[in-house]
Tab-separated table of C-alpha atoms and ligand atoms in Angstrom:
chain	number	residue	atom	x	y	z
A	220	MET	CA	75.860	142.182	96.801
A	221	PRO	CA	79.498	142.508	97.790
A	222	ASP	CA	80.207	141.484	101.389
A	223	ALA	CA	83.201	140.965	103.746
A	224	PHE	CA	84.030	137.678	102.110
A	225	ASP	CA	84.543	138.927	98.576
A	226	PRO	CA	88.171	138.496	97.661
A	227	VAL	CA	90.605	141.351	97.218
A	228	PRO	CA	94.215	141.257	96.076
A	229	GLU	CA	95.451	141.780	99.647
A	230	ASP	CA	94.124	138.280	100.396
A	231	ARG	CA	96.870	136.937	98.061
A	232	PHE	CA	94.744	134.370	96.320
A	233	THR	CA	96.282	132.785	93.259
A	234	PHE	CA	95.192	130.300	90.576
A	235	GLY	CA	97.097	128.299	87.973
A	236	LEU	CA	96.482	129.034	84.347
A	237	TRP	CA	95.725	125.273	84.153
A	238	THR	CA	92.967	125.579	86.796
A	239	VAL	CA	90.472	128.131	85.630
A	240	GLY	CA	91.769	127.379	82.142
A	241	ASN	CA	90.673	123.697	82.383
A	242	PRO	CA	88.203	123.057	79.555
A	243	GLY	CA	86.606	120.075	81.275
A	244	ALA	CA	88.208	117.135	79.592
A	245	ASP	CA	88.478	113.860	81.544
A	246	PRO	CA	89.662	110.371	80.613
A	247	PHE	CA	86.234	109.581	79.349
A	248	GLY	CA	85.359	112.612	77.321
A	249	GLY	CA	86.831	115.701	75.606
A	250	PRO	CA	86.590	119.313	76.443
A	251	VAL	CA	83.176	120.848	77.182
A	252	ARG	CA	84.271	124.530	77.409
A	253	PRO	CA	86.153	126.809	75.133
A	254	ARG	CA	89.881	127.085	75.962
A	255	LEU	CA	90.404	130.514	77.507
A	256	SER	CA	93.541	132.416	76.423
A	257	PRO	CA	96.101	133.246	79.143
A	258	GLU	CA	95.127	136.913	78.599
A	259	GLU	CA	91.482	136.161	79.141
A	260	ILE	CA	92.337	134.238	82.312
A	261	VAL	CA	94.379	137.133	83.629
A	262	ALA	CA	91.445	139.518	82.993
A	263	GLY	CA	88.936	137.143	84.579
A	264	LEU	CA	91.055	136.466	87.674
A	265	ALA	CA	91.606	140.156	88.223
A	266	ARG	CA	87.837	140.781	87.983
A	267	ALA	CA	87.229	137.999	90.428
A	268	GLY	CA	89.530	139.609	93.061
A	269	ALA	CA	92.643	137.284	92.762
A	270	TRP	CA	96.115	138.509	93.398
A	271	GLY	CA	98.124	136.357	91.061
A	272	VAL	CA	98.382	133.620	88.510
A	273	ASN	CA	100.817	130.697	88.312
A	274	LEU	CA	101.756	128.620	85.280
A	275	HIS	CA	103.585	125.695	83.779
A	276	ASP	CA	105.951	126.594	80.887
A	277	ASN	CA	103.598	124.929	78.432
A	278	ASP	CA	100.370	126.539	79.803
A	279	LEU	CA	101.787	129.699	78.110
A	280	VAL	CA	104.351	128.647	75.574
A	281	PRO	CA	103.565	125.626	73.468
A	282	PHE	CA	106.050	122.718	73.552
A	283	GLY	CA	108.665	123.221	70.808
A	284	ALA	CA	107.877	126.916	70.175
A	285	SER	CA	110.612	128.851	68.481
A	286	ALA	CA	112.562	131.476	70.608
A	287	ALA	CA	110.855	134.299	68.644
A	288	GLU	CA	107.374	132.845	69.177
A	289	ARG	CA	108.104	132.389	72.844
A	290	ASP	CA	109.187	135.973	73.240
A	291	ARG	CA	106.086	137.173	71.448
A	292	ILE	CA	103.792	135.084	73.632
A	293	VAL	CA	105.564	136.081	76.827
A	294	GLY	CA	105.468	139.775	75.790
A	295	GLY	CA	101.641	139.572	75.327
A	296	PHE	CA	101.203	137.871	78.653
A	297	ARG	CA	103.335	140.410	80.496
A	298	LYS	CA	101.249	143.215	79.007
A	299	ALA	CA	98.039	141.475	80.290
A	300	LEU	CA	99.523	141.164	83.787
A	301	GLU	CA	100.424	144.807	83.839
A	302	ASP	CA	97.083	145.901	82.451
A	303	HIS	CA	95.173	143.915	85.114
A	304	GLY	CA	97.732	144.292	88.027
A	305	LEU	CA	98.249	140.537	88.504
A	306	VAL	CA	101.576	139.000	89.679
A	307	VAL	CA	103.081	135.561	88.984
A	308	PRO	CA	104.425	134.331	92.303
A	309	MET	CA	105.047	130.673	91.210
A	310	ALA	CA	106.100	128.885	88.057
A	311	THR	CA	106.414	125.192	87.349
A	312	THR	CA	107.493	122.810	84.548
A	313	ASN	CA	105.318	120.409	82.727
A	314	LEU	CA	107.351	117.186	83.052
A	315	PHE	CA	104.362	114.909	82.502
A	316	SER	CA	102.335	115.628	79.325
A	317	HIS	CA	104.842	114.910	76.536
A	318	PRO	CA	105.248	111.231	75.668
A	319	VAL	CA	109.011	111.575	76.276
A	320	PHE	CA	108.173	111.507	79.935
A	321	ARG	CA	106.015	108.350	79.740
A	322	ASP	CA	108.461	106.545	82.084
A	323	GLY	CA	109.428	109.564	84.231
A	324	ALA	CA	111.479	112.701	83.847
A	325	PHE	CA	113.997	113.086	86.696
A	326	THR	CA	113.651	109.409	87.505
A	327	SER	CA	113.702	107.987	84.085
A	328	SER	CA	116.236	105.109	83.731
A	329	ASP	CA	117.410	106.840	80.527
A	330	ALA	CA	119.922	109.552	81.218
A	331	ARG	CA	118.880	111.248	77.849
A	332	VAL	CA	115.425	111.770	79.218
A	333	ARG	CA	116.698	113.061	82.566
A	334	ALA	CA	118.970	115.460	80.703
A	335	PHE	CA	116.001	116.678	78.592
A	336	ALA	CA	113.900	117.101	81.695
A	337	VAL	CA	116.506	119.113	83.484
A	338	ARG	CA	116.989	121.296	80.451
A	339	LYS	CA	113.267	121.826	80.174
A	340	ALA	CA	113.073	122.801	83.838
A	341	MET	CA	115.831	125.285	83.324
A	342	GLY	CA	113.845	126.902	80.546
A	343	ALA	CA	110.751	127.022	82.724
A	344	ILE	CA	112.695	128.486	85.632
A	345	GLU	CA	114.075	131.239	83.250
A	346	LEU	CA	110.455	131.924	82.186
A	347	GLY	CA	109.392	132.106	85.774
A	348	VAL	CA	112.208	134.509	86.719
A	349	GLU	CA	111.206	136.713	83.693
A	350	LEU	CA	107.701	136.874	85.039
A	351	GLY	CA	108.778	137.647	88.580
A	352	ALA	CA	108.174	134.213	90.232
A	353	ARG	CA	109.965	133.508	93.538
A	354	THR	CA	108.825	129.873	93.980
A	355	ILE	CA	109.359	127.029	91.621
A	356	VAL	CA	107.094	124.028	92.068
A	357	PHE	CA	108.073	120.463	91.050
A	358	TRP	CA	105.269	117.977	90.762
A	359	GLY	CA	106.567	114.697	89.380
A	360	GLY	CA	103.471	113.206	88.002
A	361	ARG	CA	105.300	110.666	85.874
A	362	GLU	CA	107.998	109.872	88.408
A	363	GLY	CA	106.870	106.344	89.350
A	364	VAL	CA	106.073	102.928	88.075
A	365	GLU	CA	103.246	100.598	87.321
A	366	SER	CA	105.605	97.660	88.034
A	367	ASP	CA	108.587	97.688	90.421
A	368	ALA	CA	110.202	95.302	87.896
A	369	ALA	CA	111.109	98.449	85.987
A	370	ARG	CA	113.740	99.795	88.304
A	371	ASP	CA	115.066	99.807	91.812
A	372	ALA	CA	113.401	102.700	93.675
A	373	ARG	CA	116.736	103.582	95.223
A	374	ASP	CA	118.073	104.436	91.730
A	375	ALA	CA	115.022	106.598	91.133
A	376	LEU	CA	115.572	108.486	94.330
A	377	ARG	CA	119.235	109.041	93.537
A	378	TRP	CA	118.456	110.351	90.016
A	379	MET	CA	115.747	112.629	91.370
A	380	ARG	CA	118.358	113.998	93.882
A	381	GLU	CA	120.963	114.489	91.220
A	382	CYS	CA	118.528	116.479	89.013
A	383	LEU	CA	117.306	118.676	91.852
A	384	ASN	CA	120.849	119.304	93.016
A	385	PHE	CA	121.881	120.230	89.503
A	386	LEU	CA	119.034	122.743	89.338
A	387	THR	CA	119.651	124.286	92.789
A	388	HIS	CA	123.390	124.785	91.942
A	389	TRP	CA	122.526	126.315	88.572
A	390	VAL	CA	119.952	128.734	90.121
A	391	ARG	CA	122.523	129.859	92.666
A	392	ASP	CA	125.087	130.325	89.916
A	393	GLN	CA	122.643	132.641	88.145
A	394	GLY	CA	122.300	134.713	91.334
A	395	TRP	CA	118.551	134.138	91.577
A	396	GLU	CA	116.800	133.947	94.833
A	397	LEU	CA	114.394	131.262	94.231
A	398	ARG	CA	112.850	128.576	96.379
A	399	PHE	CA	111.785	125.099	95.165
A	400	ALA	CA	108.626	123.511	96.473
A	401	LEU	CA	108.206	119.731	95.981
A	402	GLU	CA	104.659	118.429	95.583
A	403	ALA	CA	103.820	114.885	96.518
A	404	LYS	CA	101.076	112.618	95.170
A	405	PRO	CA	100.742	108.880	95.955
A	406	ASN	CA	99.439	107.706	92.508
A	407	GLU	CA	97.785	108.927	89.283
A	408	PRO	CA	98.838	109.066	86.626
A	409	ARG	CA	101.423	106.426	87.625
A	410	GLY	CA	100.487	103.336	89.500
A	411	ASP	CA	102.743	104.418	92.290
A	412	ILE	CA	104.599	107.683	92.381
A	413	TYR	CA	107.890	107.936	94.285
A	414	LEU	CA	107.914	110.121	97.394
A	415	ALA	CA	104.190	109.648	97.906
A	416	THR	CA	103.417	112.172	100.659
A	417	THR	CA	104.521	115.423	102.020
A	418	GLY	CA	106.212	113.562	104.776
A	419	HIS	CA	108.308	111.549	102.317
A	420	MET	CA	109.344	114.823	100.658
A	421	LEU	CA	110.318	116.422	103.924
A	422	HIS	CA	112.837	113.674	104.565
A	423	PHE	CA	114.167	113.609	101.023
A	424	ILE	CA	114.745	117.394	101.047
A	425	GLU	CA	117.234	116.896	103.951
A	426	THR	CA	119.359	114.671	101.639
A	427	LEU	CA	119.826	117.441	99.010
A	428	ASP	CA	122.914	119.678	98.534
A	429	HIS	CA	120.885	122.795	99.336
A	430	PRO	CA	118.072	121.759	101.654
A	431	GLU	CA	117.586	125.395	102.701
A	432	MET	CA	116.387	126.173	99.129
A	433	VAL	CA	113.886	123.423	98.941
A	434	GLY	CA	110.481	122.984	100.725
A	435	VAL	CA	107.110	121.517	100.032
A	436	ASN	CA	103.880	122.258	98.201
A	437	PRO	CA	101.294	120.033	99.886
A	438	GLU	CA	97.976	119.574	98.092
A	439	VAL	CA	94.705	118.785	99.898
A	440	ALA	CA	93.610	116.233	97.275
A	441	HIS	CA	96.895	114.446	97.307
A	442	GLU	CA	97.013	113.943	101.039
A	443	ASN	CA	93.335	113.011	101.184
A	444	MET	CA	93.314	110.509	98.294
A	445	PRO	CA	95.045	107.897	100.513
A	446	GLY	CA	93.030	109.071	103.604
A	447	LEU	CA	95.837	111.095	105.230
A	448	SER	CA	95.431	114.274	107.180
A	449	MET	CA	96.280	117.453	105.172
A	450	VAL	CA	96.281	119.338	108.440
A	451	HIS	CA	99.028	117.222	109.855
A	452	ALA	CA	101.097	117.299	106.681
A	453	VAL	CA	100.942	121.087	106.581
A	454	ALA	CA	101.581	121.365	110.333
A	455	GLN	CA	104.763	119.245	109.948
A	456	ALA	CA	105.898	121.346	106.938
A	457	MET	CA	105.281	124.563	108.926
A	458	GLU	CA	107.064	123.322	111.942
A	459	ALA	CA	110.082	122.457	109.786
A	460	GLY	CA	109.963	125.844	108.154
A	461	LYS	CA	109.303	124.164	104.817
A	462	LEU	CA	105.817	125.303	103.759
A	463	PHE	CA	106.916	127.233	100.684
A	464	HIS	CA	103.616	126.932	98.814
A	465	ILE	CA	100.287	125.270	99.072
A	466	ASP	CA	97.763	123.694	96.680
A	467	LEU	CA	94.231	124.253	98.110
A	468	ASN	CA	91.352	122.165	96.652
A	469	ALA	CA	88.963	119.504	97.840
A	470	GLN	CA	88.644	115.700	97.466
A	471	LYS	CA	86.594	112.788	98.501
A	472	ILE	CA	88.829	110.305	100.295
A	473	GLY	CA	89.950	107.312	98.336
A	474	ARG	CA	89.019	108.509	94.873
A	475	TYR	CA	91.016	109.682	91.849
A	476	ASP	CA	92.460	113.208	92.148
A	477	GLN	CA	89.378	115.338	91.948
A	478	ASP	CA	90.729	118.807	92.368
A	479	LEU	CA	87.392	120.162	93.515
A	480	ARG	CA	86.524	123.714	94.599
A	481	PHE	CA	88.186	124.487	97.878
A	482	GLY	CA	85.946	123.615	100.792
A	483	SER	CA	83.360	121.844	98.689
A	484	GLU	CA	84.215	118.468	100.466
A	485	ASP	CA	85.274	117.814	104.009
A	486	GLN	CA	84.453	121.233	105.371
A	487	LYS	CA	85.784	120.274	108.837
A	488	GLY	CA	89.167	119.388	107.291
A	489	ALA	CA	89.129	122.682	105.351
A	490	PHE	CA	88.221	124.605	108.582
A	491	PHE	CA	91.118	123.222	110.523
A	492	LEU	CA	93.513	123.733	107.587
A	493	VAL	CA	92.528	127.390	107.245
A	494	ARG	CA	92.763	127.806	111.068
A	495	LEU	CA	96.300	126.394	110.842
A	496	LEU	CA	97.382	128.608	107.929
A	497	GLU	CA	95.876	131.731	109.445
A	498	GLY	CA	97.386	130.978	112.835
A	499	THR	CA	94.191	131.736	114.689
A	500	GLY	CA	94.980	128.932	117.145
A	501	GLY	CA	98.512	130.054	117.797
A	502	TYR	CA	101.832	130.190	115.977
A	503	PRO	CA	102.488	132.695	113.128
A	504	ALA	CA	100.352	132.555	109.966
A	505	TYR	CA	101.585	131.083	106.689
A	506	GLU	CA	102.831	134.021	104.616
A	507	GLY	CA	102.840	132.623	101.142
A	508	PRO	CA	100.184	132.869	98.524
A	509	ARG	CA	96.909	131.013	99.010
A	510	HIS	CA	96.959	129.041	95.756
A	511	PHE	CA	93.989	127.076	94.405
A	512	ASP	CA	94.915	123.990	92.345
A	513	ALA	CA	91.381	122.980	91.384
A	514	HIS	CA	89.008	123.255	88.513
A	515	ALA	CA	85.263	123.626	87.844
A	516	TYR	CA	82.935	120.683	87.493
A	517	ARG	CA	82.706	119.402	83.971
A	518	THR	CA	79.044	120.459	84.057
A	519	GLU	CA	79.992	124.134	83.851
A	520	ASP	CA	80.221	126.626	81.147
A	521	VAL	CA	82.643	129.633	81.306
A	522	ASP	CA	80.372	131.536	83.752
A	523	GLY	CA	80.444	128.446	86.004
A	524	VAL	CA	84.291	128.611	85.963
A	525	TRP	CA	84.115	132.122	87.464
A	526	ASP	CA	81.491	130.926	90.021
A	527	PHE	CA	84.032	128.171	90.904
A	528	ALA	CA	86.914	130.645	91.334
A	529	ARG	CA	84.963	133.064	93.455
A	530	GLY	CA	83.652	130.108	95.474
A	531	CYS	CA	87.248	128.911	96.346
A	532	MET	CA	88.217	132.372	97.638
A	533	ARG	CA	84.959	133.131	99.448
A	534	THR	CA	85.008	129.807	101.287
A	535	TYR	CA	88.580	130.430	102.324
A	536	LYS	CA	87.645	133.807	103.789
A	537	ILE	CA	84.526	132.490	105.447
A	538	LEU	CA	86.477	129.678	107.133
A	539	ALA	CA	89.143	132.174	108.240
A	540	ALA	CA	86.454	134.315	109.940
A	541	ARG	CA	84.899	131.178	111.522
A	542	ALA	CA	88.341	130.042	112.742
A	543	ARG	CA	89.049	133.412	114.356
A	544	ALA	CA	85.732	133.325	116.144
A	545	PHE	CA	86.347	129.770	117.263
A	546	ASP	CA	89.687	130.534	118.765
A	547	ALA	CA	88.356	133.673	120.479
A	548	ASP	CA	85.580	131.754	122.213
A	549	PRO	CA	86.231	131.652	125.935
A	550	GLU	CA	84.794	128.089	126.233
A	551	VAL	CA	87.180	126.827	123.590
A	552	GLN	CA	90.069	128.501	125.407
A	553	GLU	CA	89.005	127.005	128.652
A	554	ILE	CA	88.822	123.467	127.390
A	555	LEU	CA	92.205	123.778	125.611
A	556	ALA	CA	93.782	125.301	128.698
A	557	ALA	CA	92.357	122.628	130.954
A	558	ASN	CA	94.051	119.967	128.833
A	559	ARG	CA	97.548	121.627	128.828
A	560	VAL	CA	98.614	120.521	132.261
A	561	GLU	CA	101.955	121.115	133.902
A	562	GLU	CA	103.523	122.599	130.720
A	563	ASP	CA	105.771	124.877	132.680
A	564	GLY	CA	106.429	122.359	135.447
A	565	LEU	CA	106.908	118.792	134.410
A	566	GLY	CA	106.866	119.821	130.805
A	567	MET	CA	110.046	121.763	131.364
A	568	LEU	CA	111.768	118.718	132.834
A	569	LEU	CA	111.203	116.872	129.585
A	570	ARG	CA	112.283	119.703	127.305
A	571	ALA	CA	115.993	119.104	127.695
A	572	TYR	CA	117.661	115.941	128.946
A	573	THR	CA	120.293	116.045	131.646
A	574	PRO	CA	121.341	113.270	134.038
A	575	GLU	CA	119.763	115.447	136.741
A	576	ALA	CA	116.516	115.698	134.819
A	577	ALA	CA	116.441	111.922	134.541
A	578	ARG	CA	116.954	111.626	138.322
A	579	ARG	CA	114.163	114.103	138.987
A	580	LEU	CA	111.849	112.326	136.600
A	581	ALA	CA	112.360	109.074	138.449
A	582	ALA	CA	111.315	110.731	141.669
A	583	VAL	CA	108.125	112.339	140.317
A	584	GLU	CA	104.908	110.893	141.664
A	585	LEU	CA	102.607	109.984	138.748
A	586	ASP	CA	99.319	108.189	139.286
A	587	ALA	CA	98.539	106.474	136.019
A	588	GLU	CA	95.073	105.300	137.216
A	589	ALA	CA	94.069	108.836	138.203
A	590	LEU	CA	95.380	110.205	134.863
A	591	ALA	CA	93.563	107.412	132.943
A	592	ALA	CA	90.332	108.386	134.584
A	593	LEU	CA	90.363	111.965	133.197
A	594	GLY	CA	88.017	112.901	130.412
A	595	HIS	CA	89.180	115.558	127.913
A	596	ARG	CA	85.864	117.200	126.751
A	597	TYR	CA	86.767	116.973	123.097
A	598	GLU	CA	83.195	115.988	122.315
A	599	ARG	CA	82.151	119.395	123.569
A	600	LEU	CA	85.116	121.123	121.859
A	601	ASP	CA	84.387	119.519	118.553
A	602	GLN	CA	80.639	120.263	118.744
A	603	ILE	CA	81.599	123.915	119.291
A	604	ALA	CA	83.728	123.782	116.178
A	605	VAL	CA	80.859	122.190	114.229
A	606	GLU	CA	78.502	124.976	115.391
A	607	TYR	CA	80.883	127.588	114.274
A	608	LEU	CA	81.270	125.931	110.996
A	609	LEU	CA	77.498	125.571	110.581
A	610	GLY	CA	77.044	129.226	111.397
A	611	VAL	CA	74.902	128.985	114.466
A	612	ARG	CA	77.507	130.088	116.978
A	613	GLY	CA	79.620	133.266	116.984
B	204	LIG	C1	98.700	119.099	87.626
B	204	LIG	C2	98.702	118.373	88.974
B	204	LIG	C3	98.792	119.371	90.096
B	204	LIG	C4	100.132	120.096	90.121
B	204	LIG	C5	100.307	120.996	88.992
B	204	LIG	C6	101.775	121.492	89.010
B	204	LIG	S1	99.913	120.241	87.453
B	204	LIG	O1	97.461	119.749	87.381
B	204	LIG	O2	97.440	117.648	89.070
B	204	LIG	O3	98.597	118.770	91.326
B	204	LIG	O4	100.115	120.950	91.244
B	204	LIG	O5	102.614	120.788	88.186
B	205	LIG	MN1	98.794	120.363	92.823
B	206	LIG	MN1	95.523	117.348	92.379
C-alpha cells in the first residue's frame, strides 16, 4: 500500500551504480547476486522512486575500453536515463581498484602514477559532464599508507593539492561549472588514509588554488567508524558553505566500513542528521541530492536489493516527518528557548570585539555559582526526541 513515505523524484534521492549494483562480494567470499547492468539499475531505481543515479567512470565503462566502445556504452546508458527519466547529478573516478593505484593515486610517490591518475580523473569528469553531472566526488581510498616509513605525509598532502589544483584549473579552462566534493575516510583499504575526516578536508580545501570550487562529501559510515559525530561534521560543512554532496548510510561504530541501509543502525544519529539536513530545527535546508552510498546485506537476492533501496528512502522521509514534528512541539521549543539566555543582550557584546566591549564585559556581574546550579532539562528534551523517534508522540 503506497503511503506518504513512498519516495518520489521530487525528494531528490540518488544511488550510485555501485550501490544497488553491488553483487554482495566481500573479502571472504565472492558475489552472491547476478551483476545488474547499468540499464537494469536505472529502470529499477526509477521504479523505486529515485531521482537520479551516480557513477564512477568504470561502473559504466570498463577500464581500458576503446573510444568506440566507450561511446557505444555511454549512448545506451543515456537512452536508459531518458527512457526512465533519471538524472546523473554526480560523477566520480575510480582511483582505487586498478593495481596501478596500490600505493595511491594523487599521493603516489611516483609522478607517473600521479599523472595517470589525473588523466583518468579528466576522462571521468568528461564523462560526468556528458551525462549532466554538476558535482565531481573524489574519494581517495588508496591515498594512504600501511607504514609511514613509505613517505613523509607532507609530500602526500602537497601532491594531492597539486593534482586537485591541476584539475580545478583544467575544469575552469573548459568553461564547465562543476563543483568538487572531497570524501574523507580514516582507513580501509589503507592502514591510514590521509585527510581522515571531513574536518581535515575542510582545512585542506582552504589551501587550494580555487577553494570556492571545492567542498566535502561526508559519509555517515566514514565519520562513525572512528566514533565521530556525523551530525557535527555535516554541521561544520554546512556552516562553512561546503556541503556539496552527502553519502547517507549506516554503520556500527568501530567496525570496518559497513555501508548499511540508511537508518538501519544508530537511529538517533540518523534522526538528528535528517533534522539538520532538512533544517527543521533552524537554518536553511541542504539543497543537494540525498545520495545513498550503501548496499544490501549479502544475504539478499535481487528483490532484497530493491527492498534495501526503498528502505533507505522511506526511512529518510519518515525521519524527516518525525524531525518536523519534534521541532514543532511547544515543549521542545520551550526547553530550547529557556536555554538560550541573553542572546540579544550579553550575546551581542561578545559578537564583535571593541575596546569598549572589553570594558563593558569587565563590568558585567556574573555569578558563576548561580549559573553552575542551573539544570538544562536535556534529559526531558532527549526523551521527547526518543518518543518521536519511537512513534509514540506526535
Ligand atoms: C566506494 C567507497 C565510497 C565512495 C565511493 C565513491 S566508492 O564504494 O566505499 O565511500 O563514496 O568513490
Ligand atoms: Mn562514500
Ligand atoms: Mn563507506
